[in-house]
Amino acid sequence: MKQIVKNVVPVRVRQFIKDVNQMATYGLPNPLMSAGPLTPTAQKWFEALRDTGIVKIEGDSFRQIAAYLESEYFQPIEKDPARFLGKAAPVYELGDRVRFVEDTNQARFASGGTEISVSISFADPNLQPLFGNDDLMRMLRKYYGRQPYHRNQPLLQKVALRPGQLALGNGNFHVDHLYQVSFMLLVTDVGATDTHMEYCIGSNRRAMLREGIEIPRDACETKAVDYPIFDCIGKKGTLFVFDTSGFHRAKYLSNSTRKMLHLNITTGHNLGSFIDRRSSIGWLGTAPEYVQKMFRFLKD
């Protein structure tokens, strides 16, 4: 029966039905779920994210987190990469079992200039001002109109494209998963002549049912020219929050280095694997209930 349907129903119709089902399952707002009042700052972030698909955030707390990630994660790895990278399991030698790295780099990433790609823990209390930031989490709850969830472990990445290396495929405009919002915290200063992300302003509001939730990259390249570009550049500690349903790409530039922390959040779909357990995240017990629920897919 499935084969008959597959042969009779056009591919685009089957994709349309699949997209409608996905949007109904993971995209419909819950009218009983309130984000609660937003602070004036968070309201501005929400409006920017809703209208343009991306918001640039700066503040002392994020600059402090960036400095901490540089000194306590990146520098130890760079000083002794053999100690941390190329292991088959998480490495806890950063001081305790609350702080770990797990090497997630692959040969194809390394060939495109990715020198460091490691998962880290949600449990590090020094990162709680980001992972449990009340303004940010309330903003996401209002943006979705429903409960958001962490999709996978936080990722630290260092990219340093060298002459002769070929940029990765995400150097082309593309879209990611439905209603996925990503955080990108710069851990180095990033200027226009450095590797940085470009985002097509307003493309989060594109007609997904007509175009498709996920679009081939050649089609994304064609459609991206219709939008103005937002350059994700800024000082160390700058945070970008963006809807990956919109067109975006990494603009790889040789002889520059970008370090960042990357975090993905969805409404419960396209989940990756987790190393952390909820019980290991000490600060979570005092977090608001809706923040605790973001960790629902971690094991106890």
PDB file of C-alpha atoms in Angstrom, residues 103-111 114 117:
ATOM      1  CA  ASP A 103      35.549  15.519  20.887  1.00  0.00           C
ATOM      2  CA  THR A 104      32.965  15.715  18.086  1.00  0.00           C
ATOM      3  CA  ASN A 105      35.289  16.750  15.259  1.00  0.00           C
ATOM      4  CA  GLN A 106      35.325  14.748  12.055  1.00  0.00           C
ATOM      5  CA  ALA A 107      37.792  14.553   9.183  1.00  0.00           C
ATOM      6  CA  ARG A 108      35.481  16.481   6.853  1.00  0.00           C
ATOM      7  CA  PHE A 109      35.155  19.285   9.439  1.00  0.00           C
ATOM      8  CA  ALA A 110      38.899  19.392  10.034  1.00  0.00           C
ATOM      9  CA  SER A 111      39.525  19.610   6.295  1.00  0.00           C
ATOM     10  CA  THR A 114      37.617  23.207  12.138  1.00  0.00           C
ATOM     11  CA  SER A 117      34.716  20.857  17.944  1.00  0.00           C
TER      12      SER A 117
END
